[in-house]
Amino acid sequence: MRPRACAPATAGSALFPSGLLLLLLLATLAWIASASRAGAVTELRCRCVKTTQGIHPKNIASVEVIRAGPHCPRHEVIATLRKGNEICLNPEAPWVKKFIQRYMNDESAL
């Protein structure tokens, strides 16, 4: 009887490590999936391939300024228009610099 009594305990304990391994694998996959969604915001490449010069500032709903870093060697200015489109502005253009300065002052006043 002793061998039979030990057999189910051995089989159960053999399932525990594989169940733990499966749980660890699922947790890792969930972490990778959540990290890939968060990575969509901070991709490791430049977001602006070309910039737009002629846009009226009144059509801009919001502005995102991305500083140069390991992902991109240049500053990027991404404007969201009132229609919902996103466009890249030339960060070196004088009107863009002036607009960003005003926009940042307005944001800090809120």
mmCIF file of N, CA, C and O in Angstrom:
data_model
loop_
_atom_site.group_PDB
_atom_site.id
_atom_site.type_symbol
_atom_site.label_atom_id
_atom_site.label_comp_id
_atom_site.label_asym_id
_atom_site.label_seq_id
_atom_site.Cartn_x
_atom_site.Cartn_y
_atom_site.Cartn_z
ATOM 1 N N MET A 1 0.798 -1.184 0.000
ATOM 2 C CA MET A 1 0.000 0.000 0.000
ATOM 3 C C MET A 1 0.851 1.262 0.000
ATOM 4 O O MET A 1 0.449 2.248 -0.569
ATOM 5 N N ARG A 2 1.946 1.218 0.606
ATOM 6 C CA ARG A 2 2.778 2.406 0.650
ATOM 7 C C ARG A 2 3.154 2.898 -0.753
ATOM 8 O O ARG A 2 3.049 4.091 -0.998
ATOM 9 N N PRO A 3 3.557 2.026 -1.668
ATOM 10 C CA PRO A 3 3.913 2.545 -2.983
ATOM 11 C C PRO A 3 2.739 3.238 -3.671
ATOM 12 O O PRO A 3 2.901 4.245 -4.318
ATOM 13 N N ARG A 4 1.527 2.704 -3.510
ATOM 14 C CA ARG A 4 0.374 3.327 -4.144
ATOM 15 C C ARG A 4 0.050 4.674 -3.477
ATOM 16 O O ARG A 4 -0.356 5.605 -4.134
ATOM 17 N N ALA A 5 0.216 4.747 -2.199
ATOM 18 C CA ALA A 5 -0.063 5.995 -1.491
ATOM 19 C C ALA A 5 0.920 7.081 -1.906
ATOM 20 O O ALA A 5 0.574 8.245 -1.979
ATOM 21 N N CYS A 6 2.124 6.706 -2.237
ATOM 22 C CA CYS A 6 3.127 7.679 -2.646
ATOM 23 C C CYS A 6 2.967 8.091 -4.104
ATOM 24 O O CYS A 6 3.349 9.175 -4.478
ATOM 25 N N ALA A 7 2.417 7.222 -4.911
ATOM 26 C CA ALA A 7 2.318 7.497 -6.341
ATOM 27 C C ALA A 7 1.465 8.729 -6.635
ATOM 28 O O ALA A 7 1.898 9.601 -7.377
ATOM 29 N N PRO A 8 0.253 8.879 -6.046
ATOM 30 C CA PRO A 8 -0.518 10.084 -6.331
ATOM 31 C C PRO A 8 0.177 11.347 -5.832
ATOM 32 O O PRO A 8 0.120 12.377 -6.467
ATOM 33 N N ALA A 9 0.862 11.284 -4.715
ATOM 34 C CA ALA A 9 1.563 12.465 -4.206
ATOM 35 C C ALA A 9 2.682 12.851 -5.154
ATOM 36 O O ALA A 9 2.910 14.019 -5.421
ATOM 37 N N THR A 10 3.385 11.888 -5.713
ATOM 38 C CA THR A 10 4.457 12.170 -6.662
ATOM 39 C C THR A 10 3.889 12.754 -7.936
ATOM 40 O O THR A 10 4.430 13.704 -8.488
ATOM 41 N N ALA A 11 2.774 12.195 -8.412
ATOM 42 C CA ALA A 11 2.166 12.715 -9.637
ATOM 43 C C ALA A 11 1.672 14.138 -9.416
ATOM 44 O O ALA A 11 1.820 15.000 -10.268
ATOM 45 N N GLY A 12 1.080 14.425 -8.261
ATOM 46 C CA GLY A 12 0.608 15.775 -7.956
ATOM 47 C C GLY A 12 1.743 16.759 -7.847
ATOM 48 O O GLY A 12 1.658 17.883 -8.306
ATOM 49 N N SER A 13 2.836 16.334 -7.224
ATOM 50 C CA SER A 13 3.974 17.237 -7.086
ATOM 51 C C SER A 13 4.662 17.450 -8.424
ATOM 52 O O SER A 13 5.267 18.485 -8.654
ATOM 53 N N ALA A 14 4.552 16.468 -9.336
ATOM 54 C CA ALA A 14 5.121 16.647 -10.671
ATOM 55 C C ALA A 14 4.299 17.659 -11.461
ATOM 56 O O ALA A 14 4.822 18.384 -12.293
ATOM 57 N N LEU A 15 3.001 17.761 -11.183
ATOM 58 C CA LEU A 15 2.150 18.728 -11.869
ATOM 59 C C LEU A 15 2.362 20.142 -11.337
ATOM 60 O O LEU A 15 2.192 21.112 -12.051
ATOM 61 N N PHE A 16 2.721 20.270 -10.088
ATOM 62 C CA PHE A 16 2.907 21.588 -9.491
ATOM 63 C C PHE A 16 3.978 22.407 -10.206
ATOM 64 O O PHE A 16 3.717 23.537 -10.594
ATOM 65 N N PRO A 17 5.189 21.866 -10.449
ATOM 66 C CA PRO A 17 6.187 22.675 -11.154
ATOM 67 C C PRO A 17 5.756 23.040 -12.571
ATOM 68 O O PRO A 17 5.987 24.152 -13.020
ATOM 69 N N SER A 18 5.087 22.136 -13.287
ATOM 70 C CA SER A 18 4.668 22.473 -14.641
ATOM 71 C C SER A 18 3.540 23.501 -14.612
ATOM 72 O O SER A 18 3.464 24.365 -15.474
ATOM 73 N N GLY A 19 2.657 23.433 -13.597
ATOM 74 C CA GLY A 19 1.621 24.448 -13.442
ATOM 75 C C GLY A 19 2.219 25.799 -13.105
ATOM 76 O O GLY A 19 1.789 26.843 -13.607
ATOM 77 N N LEU A 20 3.227 25.785 -12.269
ATOM 78 C CA LEU A 20 3.930 27.014 -11.916
ATOM 79 C C LEU A 20 4.646 27.586 -13.137
ATOM 80 O O LEU A 20 4.637 28.796 -13.367
ATOM 81 N N LEU A 21 5.225 26.699 -13.925
ATOM 82 C CA LEU A 21 5.900 27.121 -15.146
ATOM 83 C C LEU A 21 4.898 27.744 -16.120
ATOM 84 O O LEU A 21 5.186 28.773 -16.736
ATOM 85 N N LEU A 22 3.727 27.139 -16.252
ATOM 86 C CA LEU A 22 2.692 27.678 -17.120
ATOM 87 C C LEU A 22 2.233 29.047 -16.630
ATOM 88 O O LEU A 22 2.069 29.978 -17.415
ATOM 89 N N LEU A 23 2.058 29.196 -15.331
ATOM 90 C CA LEU A 23 1.662 30.479 -14.762
ATOM 91 C C LEU A 23 2.730 31.537 -15.019
ATOM 92 O O LEU A 23 2.424 32.678 -15.376
ATOM 93 N N LEU A 24 3.981 31.180 -14.857
ATOM 94 C CA LEU A 24 5.085 32.097 -15.122
ATOM 95 C C LEU A 24 5.123 32.495 -16.593
ATOM 96 O O LEU A 24 5.329 33.661 -16.922
ATOM 97 N N LEU A 25 4.890 31.546 -17.486
ATOM 98 C CA LEU A 25 4.866 31.821 -18.920
ATOM 99 C C LEU A 25 3.728 32.781 -19.260
ATOM 100 O O LEU A 25 3.923 33.743 -20.000
ATOM 101 N N LEU A 26 2.542 32.553 -18.698
ATOM 102 C CA LEU A 26 1.406 33.442 -18.958
ATOM 103 C C LEU A 26 1.652 34.845 -18.415
ATOM 104 O O LEU A 26 1.313 35.839 -19.056
ATOM 105 N N ALA A 27 2.252 34.930 -17.239
ATOM 106 C CA ALA A 27 2.569 36.245 -16.673
ATOM 107 C C ALA A 27 3.582 36.988 -17.539
ATOM 108 O O ALA A 27 3.464 38.193 -17.767
ATOM 109 N N THR A 28 4.557 36.275 -18.071
ATOM 110 C CA THR A 28 5.560 36.881 -18.951
ATOM 111 C C THR A 28 4.914 37.382 -20.236
ATOM 112 O O THR A 28 5.208 38.484 -20.696
ATOM 113 N N LEU A 29 4.036 36.581 -20.817
ATOM 114 C CA LEU A 29 3.353 36.998 -22.037
ATOM 115 C C LEU A 29 2.471 38.218 -21.794
ATOM 116 O O LEU A 29 2.411 39.120 -22.632
ATOM 117 N N ALA A 30 1.801 38.257 -20.661
ATOM 118 C CA ALA A 30 0.975 39.416 -20.332
ATOM 119 C C ALA A 30 1.837 40.664 -20.158
ATOM 120 O O ALA A 30 1.480 41.756 -20.612
ATOM 121 N N TRP A 31 3.004 40.509 -19.533
ATOM 122 C CA TRP A 31 3.908 41.636 -19.350
ATOM 123 C C TRP A 31 4.421 42.145 -20.695
ATOM 124 O O TRP A 31 4.481 43.344 -20.932
ATOM 125 N N ILE A 32 4.773 41.232 -21.595
ATOM 126 C CA ILE A 32 5.260 41.617 -22.924
ATOM 127 C C ILE A 32 4.165 42.343 -23.692
ATOM 128 O O ILE A 32 4.418 43.349 -24.351
ATOM 129 N N ALA A 33 2.938 41.848 -23.612
ATOM 130 C CA ALA A 33 1.829 42.485 -24.316
ATOM 131 C C ALA A 33 1.579 43.889 -23.790
ATOM 132 O O ALA A 33 1.358 44.820 -24.564
ATOM 133 N N SER A 34 1.635 44.072 -22.473
ATOM 134 C CA SER A 34 1.410 45.409 -21.919
ATOM 135 C C SER A 34 2.583 46.324 -22.243
ATOM 136 O O SER A 34 2.398 47.516 -22.471
ATOM 137 N N ALA A 35 3.783 45.795 -22.268
ATOM 138 C CA ALA A 35 4.954 46.609 -22.593
ATOM 139 C C ALA A 35 4.920 47.037 -24.055
ATOM 140 O O ALA A 35 5.333 48.142 -24.387
ATOM 141 N N SER A 36 4.406 46.189 -24.934
ATOM 142 C CA SER A 36 4.357 46.561 -26.343
ATOM 143 C C SER A 36 3.335 47.663 -26.575
ATOM 144 O O SER A 36 3.513 48.516 -27.423
ATOM 145 N N ARG A 37 2.235 47.691 -25.801
ATOM 146 C CA ARG A 37 1.267 48.776 -25.915
ATOM 147 C C ARG A 37 1.862 50.070 -25.397
ATOM 148 O O ARG A 37 1.668 51.118 -25.971
ATOM 149 N N ALA A 38 2.598 50.014 -24.321
ATOM 150 C CA ALA A 38 3.230 51.214 -23.789
ATOM 151 C C ALA A 38 4.341 51.677 -24.716
ATOM 152 O O ALA A 38 4.593 52.862 -24.844
ATOM 153 N N GLY A 39 5.006 50.768 -25.387
ATOM 154 C CA GLY A 39 6.074 51.103 -26.316
ATOM 155 C C GLY A 39 5.576 51.808 -27.548
ATOM 156 O O GLY A 39 6.335 52.459 -28.244
ATOM 157 N N ALA A 40 4.298 51.687 -27.845
ATOM 158 C CA ALA A 40 3.758 52.369 -29.004
ATOM 159 C C ALA A 40 3.846 53.868 -28.824
ATOM 160 O O ALA A 40 3.980 54.601 -29.779
ATOM 161 N N VAL A 41 3.794 54.343 -27.622
ATOM 162 C CA VAL A 41 3.895 55.756 -27.332
ATOM 163 C C VAL A 41 5.333 56.224 -27.468
ATOM 164 O O VAL A 41 5.602 57.291 -27.964
ATOM 165 N N THR A 42 6.264 55.427 -27.022
ATOM 166 C CA THR A 42 7.668 55.813 -27.058
ATOM 167 C C THR A 42 8.456 54.870 -27.949
ATOM 168 O O THR A 42 9.242 54.073 -27.481
ATOM 169 N N GLU A 43 8.245 54.979 -29.220
ATOM 170 C CA GLU A 43 8.957 54.129 -30.156
ATOM 171 C C GLU A 43 10.416 54.575 -30.243
ATOM 172 O O GLU A 43 10.726 55.737 -30.033
ATOM 173 N N LEU A 44 11.270 53.656 -30.582
ATOM 174 C CA LEU A 44 12.697 53.964 -30.664
ATOM 175 C C LEU A 44 13.093 54.360 -32.077
ATOM 176 O O LEU A 44 14.020 53.815 -32.661
ATOM 177 N N ARG A 45 12.349 55.328 -32.610
ATOM 178 C CA ARG A 45 12.684 55.896 -33.913
ATOM 179 C C ARG A 45 12.008 57.253 -34.019
ATOM 180 O O ARG A 45 11.109 57.570 -33.247
ATOM 181 N N CYS A 46 12.433 58.051 -35.003
ATOM 182 C CA CYS A 46 11.807 59.350 -35.208
ATOM 183 C C CYS A 46 10.372 59.151 -35.687
ATOM 184 O O CYS A 46 10.106 58.267 -36.492
ATOM 185 N N ARG A 47 9.460 59.964 -35.190
ATOM 186 C CA ARG A 47 8.069 59.874 -35.629
ATOM 187 C C ARG A 47 7.817 60.743 -36.850
ATOM 188 O O ARG A 47 6.912 60.477 -37.618
ATOM 189 N N CYS A 48 8.596 61.801 -37.035
ATOM 190 C CA CYS A 48 8.393 62.733 -38.142
ATOM 191 C C CYS A 48 9.380 62.450 -39.268
ATOM 192 O O CYS A 48 10.586 62.602 -39.104
ATOM 193 N N VAL A 49 8.840 62.050 -40.398
ATOM 194 C CA VAL A 49 9.674 61.838 -41.584
ATOM 195 C C VAL A 49 9.809 63.149 -42.341
ATOM 196 O O VAL A 49 10.885 63.513 -42.800
ATOM 197 N N LYS A 50 8.688 63.865 -42.469
ATOM 198 C CA LYS A 50 8.717 65.184 -43.115
ATOM 199 C C LYS A 50 7.896 66.154 -42.278
ATOM 200 O O LYS A 50 7.058 65.750 -41.472
ATOM 201 N N THR A 51 8.158 67.449 -42.470
ATOM 202 C CA THR A 51 7.451 68.465 -41.704
ATOM 203 C C THR A 51 6.597 69.320 -42.628
ATOM 204 O O THR A 51 6.873 69.443 -43.816
ATOM 205 N N THR A 52 5.568 69.902 -42.053
ATOM 206 C CA THR A 52 4.653 70.776 -42.793
ATOM 207 C C THR A 52 4.962 72.215 -42.403
ATOM 208 O O THR A 52 5.131 72.528 -41.222
ATOM 209 N N GLN A 53 5.023 73.092 -43.386
ATOM 210 C CA GLN A 53 5.341 74.496 -43.129
ATOM 211 C C GLN A 53 4.082 75.349 -43.003
ATOM 212 O O GLN A 53 3.955 76.134 -42.091
ATOM 213 N N GLY A 54 3.150 75.203 -43.936
ATOM 214 C CA GLY A 54 2.024 76.127 -44.010
ATOM 215 C C GLY A 54 0.762 75.631 -43.337
ATOM 216 O O GLY A 54 -0.115 75.098 -43.994
ATOM 217 N N ILE A 55 0.660 75.827 -42.035
ATOM 218 C CA ILE A 55 -0.560 75.490 -41.310
ATOM 219 C C ILE A 55 -0.900 76.690 -40.429
ATOM 220 O O ILE A 55 -0.016 77.293 -39.818
ATOM 221 N N HIS A 56 -2.155 77.045 -40.388
ATOM 222 C CA HIS A 56 -2.563 78.186 -39.568
ATOM 223 C C HIS A 56 -2.657 77.735 -38.117
ATOM 224 O O HIS A 56 -3.269 76.709 -37.812
ATOM 225 N N PRO A 57 -2.060 78.484 -37.200
ATOM 226 C CA PRO A 57 -2.069 78.096 -35.782
ATOM 227 C C PRO A 57 -3.468 77.912 -35.192
ATOM 228 O O PRO A 57 -3.638 77.159 -34.247
ATOM 229 N N LYS A 58 -4.481 78.569 -35.749
ATOM 230 C CA LYS A 58 -5.839 78.423 -35.231
ATOM 231 C C LYS A 58 -6.396 77.025 -35.477
ATOM 232 O O LYS A 58 -7.364 76.624 -34.841
ATOM 233 N N ASN A 59 -5.805 76.297 -36.425
ATOM 234 C CA ASN A 59 -6.259 74.934 -36.724
ATOM 235 C C ASN A 59 -5.651 73.898 -35.786
ATOM 236 O O ASN A 59 -6.008 72.731 -35.834
ATOM 237 N N ILE A 60 -4.734 74.312 -34.927
ATOM 238 C CA ILE A 60 -4.032 73.386 -34.037
ATOM 239 C C ILE A 60 -4.783 73.260 -32.723
ATOM 240 O O ILE A 60 -5.061 74.257 -32.052
ATOM 241 N N ALA A 61 -5.113 72.031 -32.364
ATOM 242 C CA ALA A 61 -5.811 71.770 -31.101
ATOM 243 C C ALA A 61 -4.825 71.527 -29.957
ATOM 244 O O ALA A 61 -5.036 71.989 -28.840
ATOM 245 N N SER A 62 -3.744 70.783 -30.231
ATOM 246 C CA SER A 62 -2.740 70.519 -29.204
ATOM 247 C C SER A 62 -1.385 70.276 -29.861
ATOM 248 O O SER A 62 -1.307 70.005 -31.053
ATOM 249 N N VAL A 63 -0.352 70.380 -29.038
ATOM 250 C CA VAL A 63 1.019 70.216 -29.528
ATOM 251 C C VAL A 63 1.769 69.287 -28.598
ATOM 252 O O VAL A 63 1.619 69.361 -27.375
ATOM 253 N N GLU A 64 2.562 68.415 -29.201
ATOM 254 C CA GLU A 64 3.433 67.526 -28.427
ATOM 255 C C GLU A 64 4.866 67.792 -28.874
ATOM 256 O O GLU A 64 5.170 67.719 -30.063
ATOM 257 N N VAL A 65 5.716 68.125 -27.935
ATOM 258 C CA VAL A 65 7.127 68.370 -28.235
ATOM 259 C C VAL A 65 7.922 67.181 -27.707
ATOM 260 O O VAL A 65 7.858 66.857 -26.526
ATOM 261 N N ILE A 66 8.662 66.543 -28.609
ATOM 262 C CA ILE A 66 9.494 65.399 -28.242
ATOM 263 C C ILE A 66 10.944 65.826 -28.389
ATOM 264 O O ILE A 66 11.386 66.190 -29.479
ATOM 265 N N ARG A 67 11.652 65.800 -27.302
ATOM 266 C CA ARG A 67 13.058 66.224 -27.320
ATOM 267 C C ARG A 67 13.934 65.175 -27.999
ATOM 268 O O ARG A 67 13.593 63.997 -28.029
ATOM 269 N N ALA A 68 15.060 65.632 -28.513
ATOM 270 C CA ALA A 68 16.025 64.721 -29.123
ATOM 271 C C ALA A 68 16.553 63.768 -28.068
ATOM 272 O O ALA A 68 16.648 64.101 -26.892
ATOM 273 N N GLY A 69 16.866 62.559 -28.477
ATOM 274 C CA GLY A 69 17.369 61.558 -27.549
ATOM 275 C C GLY A 69 17.878 60.353 -28.309
ATOM 276 O O GLY A 69 18.114 60.424 -29.516
ATOM 277 N N PRO A 70 18.019 59.225 -27.642
ATOM 278 C CA PRO A 70 18.543 58.039 -28.305
ATOM 279 C C PRO A 70 17.592 57.504 -29.383
ATOM 280 O O PRO A 70 18.021 56.820 -30.299
ATOM 281 N N HIS A 71 16.311 57.838 -29.277
ATOM 282 C CA HIS A 71 15.336 57.379 -30.264
ATOM 283 C C HIS A 71 15.395 58.195 -31.549
ATOM 284 O O HIS A 71 15.080 57.705 -32.621
ATOM 285 N N CYS A 72 15.798 59.474 -31.457
ATOM 286 C CA CYS A 72 15.819 60.372 -32.614
ATOM 287 C C CYS A 72 16.802 61.503 -32.330
ATOM 288 O O CYS A 72 16.755 62.107 -31.253
ATOM 289 N N PRO A 73 17.673 61.828 -33.284
ATOM 290 C CA PRO A 73 18.689 62.849 -33.029
ATOM 291 C C PRO A 73 18.178 64.289 -33.072
ATOM 292 O O PRO A 73 18.912 65.205 -32.764
ATOM 293 N N ARG A 74 16.918 64.500 -33.440
ATOM 294 C CA ARG A 74 16.403 65.871 -33.547
ATOM 295 C C ARG A 74 15.112 66.035 -32.740
ATOM 296 O O ARG A 74 14.419 65.066 -32.457
ATOM 297 N N HIS A 75 14.811 67.282 -32.402
ATOM 298 C CA HIS A 75 13.550 67.588 -31.728
ATOM 299 C C HIS A 75 12.411 67.394 -32.724
ATOM 300 O O HIS A 75 12.576 67.629 -33.921
ATOM 301 N N GLU A 76 11.262 66.981 -32.212
ATOM 302 C CA GLU A 76 10.090 66.814 -33.067
ATOM 303 C C GLU A 76 8.921 67.563 -32.439
ATOM 304 O O GLU A 76 8.744 67.548 -31.226
ATOM 305 N N VAL A 77 8.143 68.213 -33.290
ATOM 306 C CA VAL A 77 6.949 68.927 -32.852
ATOM 307 C C VAL A 77 5.781 68.331 -33.614
ATOM 308 O O VAL A 77 5.701 68.435 -34.835
ATOM 309 N N ILE A 78 4.881 67.677 -32.885
ATOM 310 C CA ILE A 78 3.730 67.020 -33.503
ATOM 311 C C ILE A 78 2.478 67.768 -33.063
ATOM 312 O O ILE A 78 2.189 67.866 -31.867
ATOM 313 N N ALA A 79 1.768 68.310 -34.050
ATOM 314 C CA ALA A 79 0.551 69.067 -33.771
ATOM 315 C C ALA A 79 -0.658 68.217 -34.129
ATOM 316 O O ALA A 79 -0.683 67.564 -35.170
ATOM 317 N N THR A 80 -1.643 68.229 -33.251
ATOM 318 C CA THR A 80 -2.923 67.586 -33.533
ATOM 319 C C THR A 80 -3.877 68.691 -33.949
ATOM 320 O O THR A 80 -4.087 69.658 -33.213
ATOM 321 N N LEU A 81 -4.430 68.538 -35.137
ATOM 322 C CA LEU A 81 -5.340 69.544 -35.666
ATOM 323 C C LEU A 81 -6.734 69.352 -35.077
ATOM 324 O O LEU A 81 -7.053 68.310 -34.521
ATOM 325 N N ARG A 82 -7.560 70.346 -35.232
ATOM 326 C CA ARG A 82 -8.931 70.275 -34.716
ATOM 327 C C ARG A 82 -9.727 69.150 -35.374
ATOM 328 O O ARG A 82 -10.651 68.608 -34.768
ATOM 329 N N LYS A 83 -9.373 68.788 -36.590
ATOM 330 C CA LYS A 83 -10.044 67.688 -37.290
ATOM 331 C C LYS A 83 -9.568 66.314 -36.807
ATOM 332 O O LYS A 83 -10.118 65.300 -37.186
ATOM 333 N N GLY A 84 -8.497 66.291 -36.009
ATOM 334 C CA GLY A 84 -7.981 65.035 -35.477
ATOM 335 C C GLY A 84 -6.722 64.539 -36.166
ATOM 336 O O GLY A 84 -6.103 63.594 -35.696
ATOM 337 N N ASN A 85 -6.326 65.151 -37.267
ATOM 338 C CA ASN A 85 -5.105 64.741 -37.968
ATOM 339 C C ASN A 85 -3.878 65.156 -37.166
ATOM 340 O O ASN A 85 -3.891 66.176 -36.478
ATOM 341 N N GLU A 86 -2.819 64.379 -37.285
ATOM 342 C CA GLU A 86 -1.543 64.744 -36.681
ATOM 343 C C GLU A 86 -0.572 65.123 -37.785
ATOM 344 O O GLU A 86 -0.465 64.413 -38.796
ATOM 345 N N ILE A 87 0.127 66.240 -37.585
ATOM 346 C CA ILE A 87 1.132 66.664 -38.544
ATOM 347 C C ILE A 87 2.400 67.032 -37.783
ATOM 348 O O ILE A 87 2.358 67.366 -36.599
ATOM 349 N N CYS A 88 3.506 66.948 -38.484
ATOM 350 C CA CYS A 88 4.792 67.325 -37.903
ATOM 351 C C CYS A 88 5.150 68.728 -38.360
ATOM 352 O O CYS A 88 5.039 69.054 -39.544
ATOM 353 N N LEU A 89 5.554 69.545 -37.417
ATOM 354 C CA LEU A 89 5.965 70.915 -37.709
ATOM 355 C C LEU A 89 7.481 71.014 -37.630
ATOM 356 O O LEU A 89 8.123 70.275 -36.883
ATOM 357 N N ASN A 90 8.027 71.959 -38.387
ATOM 358 C CA ASN A 90 9.467 72.189 -38.372
ATOM 359 C C ASN A 90 9.836 72.901 -37.070
ATOM 360 O O ASN A 90 9.464 74.056 -36.878
ATOM 361 N N PRO A 91 10.568 72.243 -36.172
ATOM 362 C CA PRO A 91 10.890 72.874 -34.884
ATOM 363 C C PRO A 91 11.826 74.071 -35.011
ATOM 364 O O PRO A 91 11.938 74.870 -34.084
ATOM 365 N N GLU A 92 12.456 74.246 -36.164
ATOM 366 C CA GLU A 92 13.375 75.366 -36.369
ATOM 367 C C GLU A 92 12.675 76.587 -36.954
ATOM 368 O O GLU A 92 13.256 77.668 -36.987
ATOM 369 N N ALA A 93 11.446 76.432 -37.421
ATOM 370 C CA ALA A 93 10.714 77.561 -38.006
ATOM 371 C C ALA A 93 10.395 78.582 -36.907
ATOM 372 O O ALA A 93 9.951 78.209 -35.819
ATOM 373 N N PRO A 94 10.617 79.873 -37.195
ATOM 374 C CA PRO A 94 10.377 80.897 -36.173
ATOM 375 C C PRO A 94 8.937 80.896 -35.645
ATOM 376 O O PRO A 94 8.717 81.051 -34.439
ATOM 377 N N TRP A 95 7.958 80.725 -36.510
ATOM 378 C CA TRP A 95 6.564 80.748 -36.053
ATOM 379 C C TRP A 95 6.254 79.561 -35.152
ATOM 380 O O TRP A 95 5.449 79.682 -34.226
ATOM 381 N N VAL A 96 6.914 78.410 -35.398
ATOM 382 C CA VAL A 96 6.686 77.229 -34.561
ATOM 383 C C VAL A 96 7.281 77.464 -33.172
ATOM 384 O O VAL A 96 6.651 77.154 -32.150
ATOM 385 N N LYS A 97 8.466 78.041 -33.135
ATOM 386 C CA LYS A 97 9.089 78.358 -31.837
ATOM 387 C C LYS A 97 8.213 79.315 -31.036
ATOM 388 O O LYS A 97 7.991 79.129 -29.838
ATOM 389 N N LYS A 98 7.689 80.337 -31.713
ATOM 390 C CA LYS A 98 6.834 81.313 -31.052
ATOM 391 C C LYS A 98 5.534 80.664 -30.574
ATOM 392 O O LYS A 98 5.079 80.904 -29.456
ATOM 393 N N PHE A 99 4.957 79.812 -31.423
ATOM 394 C CA PHE A 99 3.713 79.130 -31.074
ATOM 395 C C PHE A 99 3.912 78.215 -29.872
ATOM 396 O O PHE A 99 3.088 78.196 -28.958
ATOM 397 N N ILE A 100 5.012 77.469 -29.861
ATOM 398 C CA ILE A 100 5.292 76.553 -28.743
ATOM 399 C C ILE A 100 5.469 77.343 -27.455
ATOM 400 O O ILE A 100 4.966 76.952 -26.400
ATOM 401 N N GLN A 101 6.174 78.465 -27.529
ATOM 402 C CA GLN A 101 6.378 79.303 -26.340
ATOM 403 C C GLN A 101 5.038 79.774 -25.783
ATOM 404 O O GLN A 101 4.788 79.681 -24.584
ATOM 405 N N ARG A 102 4.163 80.246 -26.662
ATOM 406 C CA ARG A 102 2.833 80.695 -26.217
ATOM 407 C C ARG A 102 2.021 79.529 -25.672
ATOM 408 O O ARG A 102 1.332 79.656 -24.665
ATOM 409 N N TYR A 103 2.087 78.398 -26.360
ATOM 410 C CA TYR A 103 1.318 77.215 -25.941
ATOM 411 C C TYR A 103 1.771 76.737 -24.561
ATOM 412 O O TYR A 103 0.949 76.420 -23.712
ATOM 413 N N MET A 104 3.077 76.705 -24.329
ATOM 414 C CA MET A 104 3.604 76.275 -23.036
ATOM 415 C C MET A 104 3.215 77.274 -21.946
ATOM 416 O O MET A 104 2.906 76.877 -20.825
ATOM 417 N N ASN A 105 3.217 78.573 -22.247
ATOM 418 C CA ASN A 105 2.800 79.567 -21.260
ATOM 419 C C ASN A 105 1.319 79.403 -20.920
ATOM 420 O O ASN A 105 0.939 79.522 -19.759
ATOM 421 N N ASP A 106 0.500 79.122 -21.922
ATOM 422 C CA ASP A 106 -0.929 78.916 -21.690
ATOM 423 C C ASP A 106 -1.169 77.663 -20.847
ATOM 424 O O ASP A 106 -2.027 77.629 -19.985
ATOM 425 N N GLU A 107 -0.398 76.587 -21.106
ATOM 426 C CA GLU A 107 -0.524 75.345 -20.366
ATOM 427 C C GLU A 107 -0.131 75.523 -18.905
ATOM 428 O O GLU A 107 -0.761 74.988 -18.011
ATOM 429 N N SER A 108 0.916 76.314 -18.666
ATOM 430 C CA SER A 108 1.366 76.506 -17.281
ATOM 431 C C SER A 108 0.411 77.392 -16.506
ATOM 432 O O SER A 108 0.361 77.336 -15.283
ATOM 433 N N ALA A 109 -0.375 78.199 -17.201
ATOM 434 C CA ALA A 109 -1.342 79.070 -16.536
ATOM 435 C C ALA A 109 -2.550 78.300 -16.039
ATOM 436 O O ALA A 109 -3.269 78.752 -15.155
ATOM 437 N N LEU A 110 -2.791 77.105 -16.600
ATOM 438 C CA LEU A 110 -3.957 76.311 -16.190
ATOM 439 C C LEU A 110 -3.769 75.682 -14.873
ATOM 440 O O LEU A 110 -3.315 75.482 -14.033
#
